[in-house]
Amino acid sequence: ARPDRPRKNTAHTMANTADSPAARALQAAAAGGASLASVVAPKGRDLTPGVDATYDIESRVEGEEQPQLEVSPITVYATEYAERQFSQIAVNARYICYGLRAGQVRVLHKDTASRALLRGHTAQIADMKFAPSAKDDILASFGVDGCLFVKRVVAGDGGDAVDEKALLQITVSPPPADVSSLVPRVAWLSKSELVGAIGDAIFVATVDVSKNAAARALTVDVSLLGEPCDGVHVIAAATGKPSVTDVSVSLSGDGRLAVGYADGTVRVWSPRSGETDEYKPSPFFVDQTFSPCDDAVASVNWVGAGAVVVGSAQNASIALWTLGDGDMNGAEATQTLSFAPEDDVYNFACAAYPAARLVLLANLRKQSVYAVHLAKDGAGFDYVSEFSVTMPVLSFTALREDDDELSLQLYCMQTQAIQQYALHLDRCRPEGSAGGEAADEAEIAAAAGESESESESEEESEEDVAGDDDATVAIPATAAAADAASGGGSPGTPKPSTPTPGKLLTPGELMSMAAGGSAPKNGGSASPVAAEPEPP
């Protein structure tokens, strides 16, 4: 972990923000996300690492509880219920981005609540990710229309406007014929290189992230392997084989990819050392293949330098696999955790902030969130916790947003709203296993080659890239609450009456607030939640 650096003074930004419903809602969310300071007892279920287990969601063990997560509503926006593995929300320190029905991307500045609408996609977005940069705000989005956009999000002077700067557009050729089962994926290999997958094709692309970079628009024939063209290199050609369902980039900084497929296989792609030639035209090669699922792989997430968690169809089960040195010494299954009854399970899976050693799953059919904890020695899963939410979570992402090691913020796209939930890590792991996240984070950073001196140098160079275009620094969602919270308090189950930004809101309460009702802020004043306007 790097030492704290002086932050820019943002007090004037908050004071001068327009008194709009959206601004008040986001400021209430910032104040409502930090009531997790005190230690709480876990109420989940112990698991024996290395031993396969079944978590029956209809069977309860004495002492277990399914507490409701504290929620801070961000905006009211109706999204059609659909069971699919689409990642439609992306969040970093400054911005919240989520996909709209027609393919646009709504951008909200966390500090000022300024809005922007990013256009370009003609169909729904299946995946989007921010580049791993502390200072720059570069968003990649990939839609089922076969278009991948990379744009820099820029805050105007004073933070009263949000603008975009196009960096790269890739149009896949031939265009997708059947989008009904298509799950395009995008992931960042570094701050200036990404990997995209659509159908059974995989490509890597270099992005010019310099301040004065010119926008590039390319059409890429993904049916052809060969030399890179304009910074794009197809590493797996489209041949009509089973489609890619998920892509995850190694945490160790070695550039490896874990790729899940619709036929139940996982392939580990590794960068090829040395120059490529006509016999080895791809900069990547497959060094491991294994088949963890009888049906489609729903998710794959790196959880260590040599370990991945793989989700079966619907993520009704997840399995920890330890990778070998290649196909001759291949991957081995360490432990499988199944959720039952299977007809009541459709999970969207997401790896949490890596040092927390959590895999999070949202069950659309039961309006529940599960946190599965991994033992530190990599021996398997040692704990599972269950939490309740008010409406189905269609997609979410998890962030640790301040120096508090004990909490995560879950930004969720739900059927009737975009909301932020606070998750206390002590509720997600066995008693006695608290602590160690900072050390784990330093270990992960060191494995990726990110020493403190290198990180410091990178931040300074990124200042040159961002320049004055990003003059507004956001207040993290949990930072402002340290001053507002009096004594912290244990995040107990919220009562349904008199909803506040730190309490659970029902869909009816959210819609009432959007229609002009109000919810008390921490200071007691009203704070309406802004409804998402329908784009023209």
XYZ file of C-alpha atoms in Angstrom:
536
model
C 0.000 0.000 0.000
C 1.361 3.420 -0.879
C 1.544 6.191 1.730
C -1.166 8.822 1.737
C -0.525 11.785 -0.505
C -1.925 15.280 0.030
C -5.352 15.586 -1.541
C -6.606 18.568 -3.408
C -8.975 20.763 -1.453
C -12.476 19.813 -2.539
C -14.434 21.660 0.129
C -15.142 24.573 -2.192
C -16.435 22.162 -4.828
C -18.994 20.668 -2.499
C -20.026 24.083 -1.227
C -20.542 25.517 -4.682
C -22.381 22.528 -6.118
C -25.802 23.342 -7.496
C -28.567 22.355 -5.096
C -30.107 19.800 -7.445
C -31.844 16.547 -6.499
C -29.047 14.564 -8.161
C -26.361 16.481 -6.278
C -28.121 16.014 -2.943
C -28.658 12.314 -3.624
C -25.010 11.664 -4.422
C -23.826 13.722 -1.457
C -26.203 11.759 0.768
C -24.763 8.543 -0.678
C -21.273 9.755 0.166
C -22.339 10.503 3.734
C -24.353 7.310 4.095
C -21.634 4.864 3.111
C -19.419 5.121 6.182
C -21.329 3.847 9.151
C -19.216 0.691 9.161
C -16.441 1.732 11.503
C -17.125 -0.700 14.319
C -16.436 -4.429 14.217
C -19.473 -6.655 13.733
C -19.851 -10.378 14.310
C -20.258 -12.628 11.273
C -23.552 -14.477 10.955
C -22.726 -16.766 8.054
C -21.689 -20.407 7.716
C -18.263 -21.969 8.226
C -16.912 -24.129 5.421
C -14.067 -26.633 5.523
C -11.410 -25.564 3.002
C -10.817 -28.194 0.344
C -14.086 -30.048 1.022
C -16.922 -29.705 -1.489
C -20.058 -28.194 0.049
C -23.629 -27.246 -0.777
C -25.240 -24.058 0.488
C -28.988 -24.634 0.590
C -30.609 -21.200 0.477
C -33.834 -22.615 1.951
C -32.160 -24.333 4.896
C -30.923 -22.240 7.801
C -28.465 -23.186 10.506
C -28.868 -21.946 14.078
C -27.053 -18.656 14.558
C -27.151 -17.673 10.903
C -28.678 -14.393 9.797
C -29.253 -12.744 6.434
C -28.977 -9.055 7.325
C -30.067 -6.346 4.952
C -27.228 -4.334 3.507
C -27.254 -0.621 4.217
C -28.130 1.242 1.057
C -27.590 4.720 -0.368
C -29.836 5.375 -3.386
C -28.126 7.149 -6.261
C -30.819 7.503 -8.896
C -34.090 5.922 -9.964
C -33.836 4.119 -13.283
C -35.919 1.127 -14.396
C -33.982 -1.711 -16.028
C -35.746 -4.737 -17.444
C -35.232 -7.915 -15.436
C -33.044 -10.241 -17.469
C -30.924 -13.203 -16.482
C -27.594 -12.656 -18.214
C -23.986 -12.066 -17.287
C -23.777 -8.455 -18.499
C -21.454 -6.095 -16.601
C -23.357 -2.851 -17.054
C -21.944 -0.649 -14.316
C -18.403 0.662 -13.872
C -17.140 2.871 -11.046
C -13.847 4.489 -10.115
C -12.836 7.159 -7.595
C -14.596 9.941 -9.485
C -17.373 8.566 -11.679
C -20.304 6.180 -11.727
C -21.151 4.866 -15.213
C -24.022 2.589 -16.178
C -25.616 1.424 -19.400
C -29.028 2.549 -20.540
C -31.523 0.492 -22.487
C -30.714 1.913 -25.919
C -26.952 1.560 -25.534
C -25.964 4.953 -24.156
C -23.747 5.257 -21.076
C -24.849 7.539 -18.275
C -21.954 9.163 -16.396
C -22.368 10.727 -12.937
C -19.645 12.695 -11.203
C -19.569 11.466 -7.592
C -18.703 14.849 -6.130
C -20.827 17.287 -8.098
C -23.515 14.946 -9.505
C -22.892 16.465 -12.944
C -24.184 14.191 -15.693
C -23.106 13.221 -19.162
C -24.492 10.834 -21.755
C -21.990 8.898 -23.858
C -23.413 7.855 -27.204
C -22.205 5.581 -29.974
C -23.513 2.114 -29.215
C -26.633 1.096 -31.135
C -27.542 -1.806 -28.856
C -27.180 -2.826 -25.258
C -23.784 -2.738 -23.565
C -22.538 -6.099 -22.308
C -19.365 -5.049 -20.517
C -17.526 -1.912 -19.441
C -14.442 -1.243 -17.374
C -12.378 1.731 -16.249
C -8.666 1.598 -17.020
C -6.535 0.889 -13.920
C -5.345 4.457 -13.473
C -5.475 6.486 -10.271
C -5.605 9.853 -12.027
C -7.068 9.295 -15.491
C -10.685 8.324 -16.194
C -10.715 6.145 -19.312
C -13.739 3.938 -19.904
C -13.961 0.979 -22.292
C -17.408 -0.318 -23.254
C -18.306 -3.266 -25.496
C -21.828 -3.762 -26.835
C -23.713 -6.577 -28.488
C -23.659 -4.414 -31.634
C -20.015 -5.425 -32.056
C -18.645 -1.960 -31.253
C -16.018 -1.263 -28.625
C -15.528 2.347 -27.516
C -12.726 3.793 -25.396
C -13.359 7.315 -24.094
C -11.754 9.649 -21.604
C -14.247 11.186 -19.176
C -13.318 14.758 -18.345
C -14.650 17.147 -15.709
C -14.969 20.769 -16.807
C -13.691 23.778 -14.927
C -15.250 23.906 -11.480
C -16.658 20.420 -11.930
C -19.995 21.762 -13.191
C -19.929 19.741 -16.412
C -18.742 16.354 -17.615
C -17.444 15.857 -21.122
C -15.915 13.044 -23.141
C -12.954 12.644 -25.444
C -13.041 9.723 -27.874
C -9.822 7.727 -28.001
C -10.656 4.528 -29.877
C -13.567 2.872 -31.651
C -13.314 -0.712 -32.869
C -16.071 -2.122 -35.059
C -15.946 -5.897 -35.329
C -16.275 -7.431 -38.783
C -18.161 -9.475 -39.740
C -20.874 -8.099 -37.438
C -22.510 -10.490 -34.963
C -25.301 -12.471 -36.603
C -27.047 -13.755 -33.482
C -26.810 -11.559 -30.397
C -29.230 -13.557 -28.235
C -26.457 -15.512 -26.498
C -23.593 -13.125 -27.171
C -21.545 -11.951 -24.166
C -18.867 -9.500 -25.413
C -16.092 -8.974 -22.886
C -13.465 -6.276 -22.341
C -10.641 -6.164 -19.774
C -7.572 -4.007 -19.277
C -4.121 -5.579 -19.520
C -2.537 -2.283 -18.482
C -3.375 1.426 -18.475
C -2.939 1.578 -22.248
C -3.712 -1.938 -23.500
C -6.929 -3.917 -23.417
C -8.276 -7.277 -24.499
C -11.672 -7.777 -26.130
C -13.621 -10.943 -26.880
C -16.740 -11.451 -28.956
C -18.025 -14.801 -30.138
C -14.937 -17.032 -30.183
C -12.665 -14.202 -31.327
C -10.151 -12.517 -29.011
C -8.066 -9.444 -29.789
C -5.737 -7.073 -27.969
C -5.588 -3.343 -28.676
C -3.202 -0.560 -27.740
C -4.840 2.720 -26.682
C -3.078 6.059 -27.019
C -3.860 7.693 -23.678
C -1.655 10.757 -24.086
C -3.263 14.136 -23.498
C -3.372 15.136 -27.158
C -4.180 11.693 -28.556
C -6.186 11.715 -31.770
C -9.337 9.619 -31.925
C -9.038 6.428 -33.971
C -11.895 4.511 -35.616
C -11.066 1.040 -36.930
C -12.875 -1.893 -38.480
C -11.247 -5.153 -37.420
C -11.797 -8.413 -39.294
C -11.736 -10.864 -36.389
C -11.784 -13.857 -38.740
C -8.134 -13.247 -39.675
C -5.000 -13.900 -37.682
C -1.929 -11.972 -38.692
C 0.175 -8.918 -38.113
C -1.217 -6.178 -35.885
C -3.029 -3.405 -37.701
C -3.210 0.080 -36.177
C -2.407 -1.312 -32.749
C -4.995 -4.131 -32.845
C -3.890 -7.774 -32.938
C -6.320 -10.705 -33.298
C -4.988 -13.525 -31.115
C -7.884 -15.962 -31.661
C -9.811 -15.794 -34.919
C -13.567 -16.197 -35.228
C -14.129 -19.693 -36.582
C -17.601 -20.563 -35.302
C -16.357 -22.521 -32.283
C -17.942 -22.161 -28.810
C -18.093 -18.520 -27.749
C -16.114 -16.794 -25.051
C -18.245 -16.168 -21.974
C -15.779 -14.400 -19.676
C -12.232 -13.018 -19.585
C -10.112 -12.287 -16.518
C -6.615 -10.762 -16.359
C -4.041 -12.202 -13.954
C -3.412 -10.283 -10.730
C 0.318 -11.004 -10.831
C 1.094 -8.590 -13.678
C 2.345 -11.321 -16.019
C -0.303 -10.603 -18.665
C -1.964 -14.019 -18.500
C -5.624 -14.360 -19.395
C -8.136 -16.862 -18.040
C -10.863 -17.270 -20.656
C -14.116 -19.165 -20.122
C -16.075 -20.710 -22.995
C -19.618 -21.821 -23.707
C -18.542 -25.479 -23.976
C -17.427 -25.564 -20.335
C -13.696 -25.177 -20.923
C -11.257 -22.626 -19.551
C -8.084 -21.727 -21.424
C -5.157 -19.861 -19.927
C -3.502 -17.610 -22.505
C 0.053 -16.443 -21.818
C 2.088 -13.746 -23.582
C 4.597 -15.176 -26.002
C 8.160 -14.147 -25.280
C 10.257 -12.874 -28.174
C 9.163 -11.740 -31.611
C 6.290 -13.389 -33.448
C 6.772 -14.696 -36.984
C 4.727 -16.262 -39.746
C 4.573 -19.550 -37.849
C 3.620 -17.920 -34.555
C 1.539 -14.933 -35.611
C -0.119 -14.374 -32.228
C 1.531 -12.618 -29.272
C -0.342 -15.027 -26.967
C -0.517 -18.806 -26.791
C -2.682 -21.288 -24.866
C -0.565 -23.001 -22.228
C -3.384 -24.681 -20.274
C -6.835 -26.024 -21.056
C -9.171 -27.653 -18.576
C -12.889 -28.407 -18.396
C -14.375 -27.410 -15.041
C -18.021 -27.389 -16.198
C -20.354 -29.780 -17.991
C -22.152 -26.779 -19.484
C -21.187 -23.168 -20.175
C -18.734 -21.313 -17.973
C -20.580 -18.310 -16.531
C -17.638 -16.555 -14.888
C -13.920 -16.843 -14.303
C -11.952 -14.703 -11.837
C -8.306 -14.741 -10.842
C -7.991 -14.877 -7.052
C -4.229 -15.363 -6.828
C -1.102 -15.759 -8.927
C -1.966 -19.369 -9.765
C -5.620 -19.772 -8.856
C -8.974 -18.987 -10.471
C -12.585 -19.299 -9.344
C -14.845 -20.631 -12.093
C -18.630 -20.365 -12.093
C -20.800 -22.950 -13.819
C -23.887 -22.043 -15.838
C -25.921 -19.459 -13.914
C -23.084 -19.446 -11.361
C -25.115 -22.052 -9.494
C -21.788 -23.432 -8.351
C -18.331 -21.949 -8.084
C -15.083 -23.920 -7.969
C -11.554 -22.984 -6.945
C -8.943 -24.308 -9.373
C -5.191 -24.311 -8.833
C -3.307 -23.913 -12.093
C -0.353 -26.063 -13.060
C 2.681 -25.454 -15.234
C 0.959 -26.392 -18.484
C -1.159 -29.135 -20.017
C 1.328 -31.794 -18.894
C 0.929 -30.596 -15.315
C -2.529 -29.150 -15.520
C -5.074 -27.423 -13.322
C -6.548 -29.197 -10.332
C -9.911 -28.656 -8.666
C -9.478 -27.585 -5.045
C -13.075 -27.139 -3.892
C -16.582 -26.652 -5.240
C -19.380 -24.721 -3.523
C -22.862 -25.362 -4.931
C -26.012 -23.332 -4.327
C -29.313 -25.196 -3.995
C -32.041 -25.609 -5.018
C -30.693 -24.851 -8.481
C -34.064 -23.650 -9.812
C -33.930 -20.770 -7.312
C -30.440 -19.640 -8.282
C -29.227 -17.299 -10.988
C -26.101 -15.559 -9.763
C -24.182 -12.678 -11.240
C -20.600 -13.176 -10.039
C -17.889 -10.620 -9.378
C -14.503 -10.831 -7.662
C -14.171 -8.255 -4.923
C -11.210 -6.012 -4.314
C -8.571 -8.780 -4.476
C -6.964 -8.403 -1.044
C -10.355 -9.061 0.590
C -10.231 -12.653 -0.749
C -13.943 -12.562 -1.592
C -16.054 -13.748 -4.462
C -19.412 -11.957 -4.463
C -22.554 -13.264 -6.104
C -25.972 -11.635 -6.552
C -28.912 -14.018 -6.846
C -31.441 -12.343 -9.123
C -34.184 -14.826 -8.264
C -33.969 -14.372 -4.501
C -32.793 -10.765 -4.154
C -29.802 -11.910 -2.180
C -26.057 -11.273 -2.199
C -23.608 -14.015 -1.189
C -20.033 -13.410 -0.060
C -17.708 -16.412 -0.324
C -14.408 -16.040 1.525
C -11.185 -17.805 0.561
C -8.718 -19.091 3.124
C -5.446 -17.178 3.106
C -3.326 -20.217 2.262
C -5.367 -20.921 -0.866
C -6.693 -24.176 0.574
C -10.262 -23.372 -0.440
C -13.411 -21.586 0.698
C -13.798 -21.182 4.462
C -16.945 -19.053 4.870
C -20.158 -18.047 3.100
C -22.431 -15.171 4.136
C -25.815 -14.107 2.804
C -27.307 -10.606 2.695
C -30.695 -9.252 1.616
C -31.443 -6.448 -0.838
C -34.734 -4.833 -1.820
C -34.794 -5.665 -5.518
C -32.861 -7.887 -7.937
C -29.225 -6.906 -8.532
C -28.678 -7.254 -12.273
C -25.045 -6.153 -12.267
C -22.622 -4.728 -9.718
C -19.026 -3.836 -9.010
C -17.172 -3.719 -5.691
C -14.662 -1.100 -4.567
C -12.698 -0.198 -1.475
C -12.855 3.558 -1.565
C -10.903 4.868 1.405
C -8.281 3.798 3.924
C -10.766 1.721 5.914
C -9.749 -1.924 5.506
C -13.072 -3.136 6.874
C -15.579 -2.054 4.246
C -16.425 -2.439 0.583
C -18.864 -0.388 -1.446
C -21.076 -2.292 -3.882
C -22.421 -0.206 -6.756
C -25.444 -2.004 -8.148
C -27.680 -1.778 -11.174
C -31.066 -3.014 -10.001
C -34.446 -3.320 -11.635
C -35.720 0.051 -10.390
C -32.665 2.000 -9.267
C -28.923 2.469 -9.213
C -27.826 2.052 -5.597
C -24.748 1.816 -3.415
C -24.510 -0.795 -0.649
C -22.047 -0.926 2.214
C -20.552 -4.341 2.975
C -18.581 -4.903 6.179
C -15.745 -7.389 5.666
C -16.059 -8.746 9.195
C -19.460 -10.092 8.214
C -17.929 -12.055 5.349
C -15.203 -14.118 7.010
C -14.734 -16.427 10.003
C -14.138 -14.880 13.376
C -10.439 -14.621 14.088
C -9.442 -14.079 10.447
C -9.813 -10.275 10.539
C -7.029 -8.079 9.237
C -4.322 -8.657 6.717
C -5.944 -6.905 3.759
C -3.294 -4.174 3.690
C -0.506 -6.759 3.657
C -2.287 -8.761 0.965
C -2.780 -5.629 -1.103
C 0.944 -4.827 -0.855
C 1.766 -8.403 -1.862
C -0.492 -8.209 -4.913
C 0.956 -4.839 -5.902
C 4.497 -6.162 -5.498
C 3.685 -9.199 -7.644
C 2.425 -6.864 -10.338
C 5.656 -4.853 -10.182
C 4.011 -1.808 -8.613
C 6.456 -0.711 -5.921
C 5.764 2.476 -4.007
C 8.392 4.390 -5.966
C 6.998 3.132 -9.270
C 3.457 4.039 -8.255
C 4.586 7.514 -7.222
C 6.295 7.986 -10.577
C 3.229 6.730 -12.430
C 0.952 9.163 -10.605
C 3.212 12.069 -11.484
C 3.281 11.064 -15.139
C -0.485 10.675 -15.126
C -0.771 14.225 -13.832
C 0.922 15.272 -17.066
C -1.509 13.159 -19.083
C -4.639 14.422 -17.356
C -3.428 18.009 -17.062
C -5.995 20.542 -16.000
C -8.814 18.682 -17.731
C -9.495 16.736 -14.551
C -9.248 19.509 -11.996
C -12.060 18.167 -9.813
C -11.049 15.407 -7.437
C -13.983 13.415 -6.098
C -14.573 12.757 -2.438
C -14.726 8.944 -2.121
C -18.106 7.539 -1.180
C -17.036 6.691 2.347
C -14.623 9.519 3.056
C -17.049 12.316 3.848
C -18.922 10.214 6.367
C -16.061 10.052 8.815
C -16.906 13.611 9.809
C -20.659 13.101 9.637
C -20.862 9.831 11.588
C -20.916 10.174 15.348
C -19.343 7.117 16.869
C -19.772 4.942 13.798
C -22.228 2.399 15.112
C -22.800 -1.168 14.107
C -24.631 -1.582 10.813
C -27.625 -3.465 12.090
C -30.649 -4.441 10.050
C -32.400 -1.221 9.029
C -35.992 -0.658 10.011
C -38.422 -0.075 7.138
C -39.929 3.061 8.621
C -38.572 6.564 7.950
C -36.040 5.698 5.249
C -32.745 7.586 5.267
C -29.741 7.376 2.937
C -28.185 4.865 5.342
C -31.270 2.655 5.542
C -32.865 0.188 3.183
C -35.401 1.640 0.795
C -38.212 -0.300 -0.801
C -38.966 0.116 -4.525
C -42.114 2.057 -3.587
C -40.142 4.447 -1.393
C -37.628 5.018 -4.163
C -40.331 5.763 -6.709
C -42.111 8.032 -4.221
C -38.903 9.958 -3.680
C -38.404 10.264 -7.422
C -41.880 11.713 -7.714
C -41.087 14.463 -5.226
C -40.947 12.775 -1.848
C -37.913 13.091 0.374
C -35.670 11.190 2.705
C -33.838 12.814 5.615
C -30.135 13.329 5.196
C -27.707 12.805 8.064
C -28.193 16.393 9.059
C -31.975 16.070 8.982
C -32.750 17.986 5.782
C -34.628 16.491 2.872
C -32.721 14.764 0.067
C -34.809 13.684 -2.923
C -33.332 10.989 -5.135
C -33.125 12.117 -8.725
C -34.828 10.011 -11.373
C -32.827 9.126 -14.456
C -34.203 11.196 -17.359
C -34.987 9.249 -20.484
C -32.453 10.264 -23.189
C -33.873 11.729 -26.380
